[in-house]
Tab-separated table of C-alpha atoms in Angstrom:
chain	number	residue	atom	x	y	z
Z	1	MET	CA	208.298	89.448	75.212
Z	2	THR	CA	206.338	92.429	76.495
Z	3	ARG	CA	206.065	92.831	80.247
Z	4	THR	CA	202.776	93.950	81.689
Z	5	ARG	CA	202.326	96.118	84.729
Z	6	PRO	CA	200.866	94.462	87.819
Z	7	LEU	CA	197.189	95.109	88.525
Z	8	THR	CA	198.151	97.085	91.605
Z	9	ALA	CA	199.155	99.863	89.224
Z	10	PHE	CA	195.489	100.231	88.240
Z	11	PHE	CA	193.730	98.920	91.362
Z	12	PRO	CA	195.846	99.709	94.428
Z	13	HIS	CA	193.057	98.579	96.779
Z	14	PHE	CA	190.635	95.869	95.771
Z	15	PRO	CA	187.871	96.008	96.668
Z	16	PRO	CA	188.010	99.777	96.864
Z	17	GLU	CA	188.123	100.998	100.447
Z	18	HIS	CA	185.260	103.473	99.974
Z	19	LEU	CA	182.760	100.707	99.121
Z	20	PRO	CA	180.901	98.925	101.928
Z	21	ALA	CA	182.397	95.597	102.966
Z	22	GLY	CA	179.149	93.598	102.828
Z	23	PRO	CA	177.135	92.518	99.811
Z	24	SER	CA	175.299	95.243	97.947
Z	25	GLN	CA	171.519	95.422	97.762
Z	26	LEU	CA	171.792	94.730	94.042
Z	27	MET	CA	173.727	91.508	94.656
Z	28	ILE	CA	171.276	90.424	97.362
Z	29	ARG	CA	168.348	90.988	95.013
Z	30	ALA	CA	170.055	89.145	92.145
Z	31	ASP	CA	170.784	86.183	94.434
Z	32	ARG	CA	167.161	86.077	95.606
Z	33	GLN	CA	165.984	86.135	91.985
Z	34	ARG	CA	168.337	83.257	91.136
Z	35	GLN	CA	167.062	81.220	94.080
Z	36	ARG	CA	163.431	81.819	93.109
Z	37	ALA	CA	164.130	80.710	89.540
Z	38	ALA	CA	165.772	77.527	90.846
Z	39	LEU	CA	162.770	76.866	93.097
Z	40	ALA	CA	160.418	77.253	90.118
Z	41	ARG	CA	162.370	74.577	88.216
Z	42	LEU	CA	161.955	71.907	90.910
Z	43	ASP	CA	159.513	69.095	90.171
Z	44	ASP	CA	156.614	68.255	92.504
Z	45	ARG	CA	158.476	65.400	94.188
Z	46	MET	CA	161.415	67.627	95.080
Z	47	LEU	CA	159.055	70.310	96.379
Z	48	ARG	CA	157.358	67.750	98.633
Z	49	ASP	CA	160.804	66.776	99.953
Z	50	ILE	CA	161.357	70.327	101.176
Z	51	GLY	CA	157.784	70.753	102.405
Z	52	LEU	CA	156.366	73.051	99.729
Z	53	THR	CA	153.458	72.769	97.343
Z	54	ARG	CA	153.588	73.760	93.678
Z	55	ALA	CA	151.282	76.711	94.470
Z	56	GLU	CA	153.648	77.980	97.184
Z	57	ALA	CA	156.666	77.623	94.895
Z	58	ASP	CA	154.885	79.427	92.050
Z	59	ALA	CA	153.799	82.229	94.361
Z	60	GLU	CA	157.362	82.669	95.635
Z	61	ALA	CA	158.763	82.621	92.083
Z	62	ARG	CA	156.421	85.505	91.126
Z	63	ARG	CA	157.439	87.673	94.112
Z	64	HIS	CA	159.281	90.887	93.363
Z	65	ASP	CA	160.652	92.509	96.479
């Protein structure tokens, strides 16, 4: 059986200390995009339950910020 080296041999600090501790702008944007796609998939009844119209949901789904 071959023994493997522990990951600490390759990654002594994870996450790397030089990276910021909070979420990156890229991850924030990807999460927002995922949420907008989920909102676009809701049917009209579910949108009414959360107080939105189809037009508002469609407008939010098309946003790119």
